[in-house]
Amino acid sequence: MNDPERRVRDRLLAAHAGPLAATIERADAVAASWDGPATRREQVVEPLRAVLERAGLLERYPPMLVDAAEVLCSTLPASPVAAPPYVTVTSRGPVLRATLSEGRLVVRIDVFAVERDPVRYVRRGRRPADVLHVERR
């Protein structure tokens, strides 16, 4: 992770600790509904999206993109919304994306991980610092 990405990550951890912690709690709730410590993709994406939406968390992700752009001394071409292309929920967790003048910014909240052989999904990360990833492309 280079210095700008680290600065973005540090800002998000400091300014958005509440939504990040709440995302982890919702991931715990989803995982608690499984029959064991791992499951299939179908038991991750839609249940996670549903609990994030009910908790109002999807609406709390776009301000994270605004803050990230500010740290990078950039602006977003439009106000981000809690829907694609800005916010999506994947099998690993929420992904926030923005196109900036200097490239693409991707913020991932990886509350689940994919294990191979056999393919299965497991809970990962118990603290915001464990699940937050920032990348510029």
PDB file of C-alpha atoms in Angstrom:
ATOM      1  CA  MET A   1       0.000   0.000   0.000  1.00  0.00           C
ATOM      2  CA  ASN A   2       1.506   3.351  -0.974  1.00  0.00           C
ATOM      3  CA  ASP A   3       1.311   6.524   1.128  1.00  0.00           C
ATOM      4  CA  PRO A   4      -1.881   7.999  -0.431  1.00  0.00           C
ATOM      5  CA  GLU A   5      -3.682   4.682   0.052  1.00  0.00           C
ATOM      6  CA  ARG A   6      -2.469   4.536   3.652  1.00  0.00           C
ATOM      7  CA  ARG A   7      -3.701   8.094   4.268  1.00  0.00           C
ATOM      8  CA  VAL A   8      -7.123   7.188   2.855  1.00  0.00           C
ATOM      9  CA  ARG A   9      -7.250   4.042   4.974  1.00  0.00           C
ATOM     10  CA  ASP A  10      -6.254   5.944   8.113  1.00  0.00           C
ATOM     11  CA  ARG A  11      -8.928   8.599   7.481  1.00  0.00           C
ATOM     12  CA  LEU A  12     -11.631   6.007   6.887  1.00  0.00           C
ATOM     13  CA  LEU A  13     -10.684   4.079  10.021  1.00  0.00           C
ATOM     14  CA  ALA A  14     -10.793   7.270  12.092  1.00  0.00           C
ATOM     15  CA  ALA A  15     -13.827   8.976  10.583  1.00  0.00           C
ATOM     16  CA  HIS A  16     -15.990   5.959   9.736  1.00  0.00           C
ATOM     17  CA  ALA A  17     -15.263   3.508  12.542  1.00  0.00           C
ATOM     18  CA  GLY A  18     -18.986   3.240  13.352  1.00  0.00           C
ATOM     19  CA  PRO A  19     -20.163   2.003   9.938  1.00  0.00           C
ATOM     20  CA  LEU A  20     -17.151  -0.298   9.666  1.00  0.00           C
ATOM     21  CA  ALA A  21     -17.830  -1.872  13.073  1.00  0.00           C
ATOM     22  CA  ALA A  22     -21.541  -2.164  12.260  1.00  0.00           C
ATOM     23  CA  THR A  23     -20.668  -3.917   8.982  1.00  0.00           C
ATOM     24  CA  ILE A  24     -18.620  -6.448  10.954  1.00  0.00           C
ATOM     25  CA  GLU A  25     -21.545  -7.003  13.330  1.00  0.00           C
ATOM     26  CA  ARG A  26     -23.906  -7.619  10.407  1.00  0.00           C
ATOM     27  CA  ALA A  27     -21.445 -10.080   8.879  1.00  0.00           C
ATOM     28  CA  ASP A  28     -21.390 -11.922  12.215  1.00  0.00           C
ATOM     29  CA  ALA A  29     -25.197 -12.120  12.096  1.00  0.00           C
ATOM     30  CA  VAL A  30     -25.103 -13.545   8.567  1.00  0.00           C
ATOM     31  CA  ALA A  31     -22.472 -16.121   9.539  1.00  0.00           C
ATOM     32  CA  ALA A  32     -24.510 -17.097  12.613  1.00  0.00           C
ATOM     33  CA  SER A  33     -27.287 -18.277  10.289  1.00  0.00           C
ATOM     34  CA  TRP A  34     -25.004 -20.838   8.618  1.00  0.00           C
ATOM     35  CA  ASP A  35     -24.973 -24.536   9.541  1.00  0.00           C
ATOM     36  CA  GLY A  36     -21.243 -24.397  10.316  1.00  0.00           C
ATOM     37  CA  PRO A  37     -18.146 -22.204  10.027  1.00  0.00           C
ATOM     38  CA  ALA A  38     -18.341 -22.021   6.205  1.00  0.00           C
ATOM     39  CA  THR A  39     -20.977 -21.886   3.494  1.00  0.00           C
ATOM     40  CA  ARG A  40     -21.771 -21.341  -0.190  1.00  0.00           C
ATOM     41  CA  ARG A  41     -21.880 -17.987  -1.998  1.00  0.00           C
ATOM     42  CA  GLU A  42     -25.696 -17.944  -2.026  1.00  0.00           C
ATOM     43  CA  GLN A  43     -25.743 -17.711   1.763  1.00  0.00           C
ATOM     44  CA  VAL A  44     -23.443 -14.706   1.764  1.00  0.00           C
ATOM     45  CA  VAL A  45     -24.278 -12.040  -0.834  1.00  0.00           C
ATOM     46  CA  GLU A  46     -28.049 -11.590  -0.596  1.00  0.00           C
ATOM     47  CA  PRO A  47     -28.285 -12.099   3.182  1.00  0.00           C
ATOM     48  CA  LEU A  48     -25.451  -9.604   3.718  1.00  0.00           C
ATOM     49  CA  ARG A  49     -27.007  -7.072   1.355  1.00  0.00           C
ATOM     50  CA  ALA A  50     -30.348  -7.429   3.131  1.00  0.00           C
ATOM     51  CA  VAL A  51     -28.965  -6.882   6.651  1.00  0.00           C
ATOM     52  CA  LEU A  52     -26.815  -3.945   5.510  1.00  0.00           C
ATOM     53  CA  GLU A  53     -29.814  -2.350   3.829  1.00  0.00           C
ATOM     54  CA  ARG A  54     -32.110  -2.885   6.846  1.00  0.00           C
ATOM     55  CA  ALA A  55     -29.477  -1.351   9.121  1.00  0.00           C
ATOM     56  CA  GLY A  56     -29.126   1.706   6.864  1.00  0.00           C
ATOM     57  CA  LEU A  57     -25.463   0.947   6.274  1.00  0.00           C
ATOM     58  CA  LEU A  58     -25.559   1.072   2.480  1.00  0.00           C
ATOM     59  CA  GLU A  59     -26.367   4.788   2.780  1.00  0.00           C
ATOM     60  CA  ARG A  60     -23.370   5.312   5.055  1.00  0.00           C
ATOM     61  CA  TYR A  61     -20.836   4.076   2.483  1.00  0.00           C
ATOM     62  CA  PRO A  62     -20.971   6.914  -0.124  1.00  0.00           C
ATOM     63  CA  PRO A  63     -19.645   9.510   2.385  1.00  0.00           C
ATOM     64  CA  MET A  64     -16.629   7.241   2.778  1.00  0.00           C
ATOM     65  CA  LEU A  65     -15.879   7.735  -0.929  1.00  0.00           C
ATOM     66  CA  VAL A  66     -16.222  11.502  -0.572  1.00  0.00           C
ATOM     67  CA  ASP A  67     -13.752  11.486   2.331  1.00  0.00           C
ATOM     68  CA  ALA A  68     -11.360   9.247   0.423  1.00  0.00           C
ATOM     69  CA  ALA A  69     -11.396  11.593  -2.573  1.00  0.00           C
ATOM     70  CA  GLU A  70     -10.785  14.547  -0.253  1.00  0.00           C
ATOM     71  CA  VAL A  71      -7.718  12.850   1.232  1.00  0.00           C
ATOM     72  CA  LEU A  72      -6.411  12.359  -2.303  1.00  0.00           C
ATOM     73  CA  CYS A  73      -7.079  16.052  -3.089  1.00  0.00           C
ATOM     74  CA  SER A  74      -9.534  14.950  -5.738  1.00  0.00           C
ATOM     75  CA  THR A  75     -13.241  15.301  -6.388  1.00  0.00           C
ATOM     76  CA  LEU A  76     -15.807  12.831  -7.548  1.00  0.00           C
ATOM     77  CA  PRO A  77     -17.424  13.510 -10.936  1.00  0.00           C
ATOM     78  CA  ALA A  78     -20.863  13.083  -9.329  1.00  0.00           C
ATOM     79  CA  SER A  79     -22.315  12.562  -5.876  1.00  0.00           C
ATOM     80  CA  PRO A  80     -21.981   8.861  -5.065  1.00  0.00           C
ATOM     81  CA  VAL A  81     -25.085   6.863  -4.261  1.00  0.00           C
ATOM     82  CA  ALA A  82     -25.627   3.626  -2.349  1.00  0.00           C
ATOM     83  CA  ALA A  83     -25.915   1.593  -5.549  1.00  0.00           C
ATOM     84  CA  PRO A  84     -23.709   0.407  -8.420  1.00  0.00           C
ATOM     85  CA  PRO A  85     -21.317   1.565  -9.681  1.00  0.00           C
ATOM     86  CA  TYR A  86     -20.402   3.275  -6.393  1.00  0.00           C
ATOM     87  CA  VAL A  87     -21.521   0.689  -3.831  1.00  0.00           C
ATOM     88  CA  THR A  88     -21.928  -3.036  -4.389  1.00  0.00           C
ATOM     89  CA  VAL A  89     -22.127  -6.017  -2.077  1.00  0.00           C
ATOM     90  CA  THR A  90     -19.953  -8.932  -3.139  1.00  0.00           C
ATOM     91  CA  SER A  91     -19.306 -12.359  -1.661  1.00  0.00           C
ATOM     92  CA  ARG A  92     -16.458 -10.843   0.360  1.00  0.00           C
ATOM     93  CA  GLY A  93     -18.344  -7.780   1.549  1.00  0.00           C
ATOM     94  CA  PRO A  94     -19.150  -4.226   0.482  1.00  0.00           C
ATOM     95  CA  VAL A  95     -17.056  -2.653  -2.276  1.00  0.00           C
ATOM     96  CA  LEU A  96     -16.996   1.104  -2.824  1.00  0.00           C
ATOM     97  CA  ARG A  97     -15.715   2.407  -6.164  1.00  0.00           C
ATOM     98  CA  ALA A  98     -15.101   5.821  -7.632  1.00  0.00           C
ATOM     99  CA  THR A  99     -13.452   7.114 -10.761  1.00  0.00           C
ATOM    100  CA  LEU A 100     -11.136  10.012  -9.983  1.00  0.00           C
ATOM    101  CA  SER A 101      -9.103  12.134 -12.379  1.00  0.00           C
ATOM    102  CA  GLU A 102      -5.994  10.097 -11.495  1.00  0.00           C
ATOM    103  CA  GLY A 103      -7.657   6.685 -11.811  1.00  0.00           C
ATOM    104  CA  ARG A 104      -9.978   4.329 -10.017  1.00  0.00           C
ATOM    105  CA  LEU A 105     -10.351   4.171  -6.234  1.00  0.00           C
ATOM    106  CA  VAL A 106     -11.544   0.899  -4.714  1.00  0.00           C
ATOM    107  CA  VAL A 107     -12.386   0.504  -1.025  1.00  0.00           C
ATOM    108  CA  ARG A 108     -13.204  -3.034   0.113  1.00  0.00           C
ATOM    109  CA  ILE A 109     -14.691  -4.121   3.419  1.00  0.00           C
ATOM    110  CA  ASP A 110     -13.723  -7.796   3.323  1.00  0.00           C
ATOM    111  CA  VAL A 111     -15.792  -9.398   6.079  1.00  0.00           C
ATOM    112  CA  PHE A 112     -15.770 -12.781   4.311  1.00  0.00           C
ATOM    113  CA  ALA A 113     -13.005 -14.753   2.599  1.00  0.00           C
ATOM    114  CA  VAL A 114     -13.069 -17.413  -0.087  1.00  0.00           C
ATOM    115  CA  GLU A 115     -11.289 -20.672   0.619  1.00  0.00           C
ATOM    116  CA  ARG A 116     -10.444 -23.024  -2.226  1.00  0.00           C
ATOM    117  CA  ASP A 117     -10.652 -26.796  -2.513  1.00  0.00           C
ATOM    118  CA  PRO A 118     -13.481 -27.003  -1.792  1.00  0.00           C
ATOM    119  CA  VAL A 119     -14.725 -23.501  -2.543  1.00  0.00           C
ATOM    120  CA  ARG A 120     -16.445 -22.105   0.522  1.00  0.00           C
ATOM    121  CA  TYR A 121     -16.963 -18.785   2.268  1.00  0.00           C
ATOM    122  CA  VAL A 122     -15.816 -18.060   5.825  1.00  0.00           C
ATOM    123  CA  ARG A 123     -15.995 -15.081   8.187  1.00  0.00           C
ATOM    124  CA  ARG A 124     -12.826 -13.030   8.454  1.00  0.00           C
ATOM    125  CA  GLY A 125     -11.761  -9.969  10.360  1.00  0.00           C
ATOM    126  CA  ARG A 126     -13.066  -8.851  13.726  1.00  0.00           C
ATOM    127  CA  ARG A 127     -11.832  -5.255  13.719  1.00  0.00           C
ATOM    128  CA  PRO A 128     -12.226  -2.473  11.133  1.00  0.00           C
ATOM    129  CA  ALA A 129      -8.458  -2.455  10.539  1.00  0.00           C
ATOM    130  CA  ASP A 130      -8.650  -6.170   9.686  1.00  0.00           C
ATOM    131  CA  VAL A 131     -11.268  -5.775   6.953  1.00  0.00           C
ATOM    132  CA  LEU A 132     -10.612  -2.383   5.323  1.00  0.00           C
ATOM    133  CA  HIS A 133      -8.580  -2.356   2.099  1.00  0.00           C
ATOM    134  CA  VAL A 134      -7.865   0.657  -0.114  1.00  0.00           C
ATOM    135  CA  GLU A 135      -6.468   0.444  -3.620  1.00  0.00           C
ATOM    136  CA  ARG A 136      -5.948   2.859  -6.479  1.00  0.00           C
ATOM    137  CA  ARG A 137      -5.877   1.440  -9.990  1.00  0.00           C
TER     138      ARG A 137
END
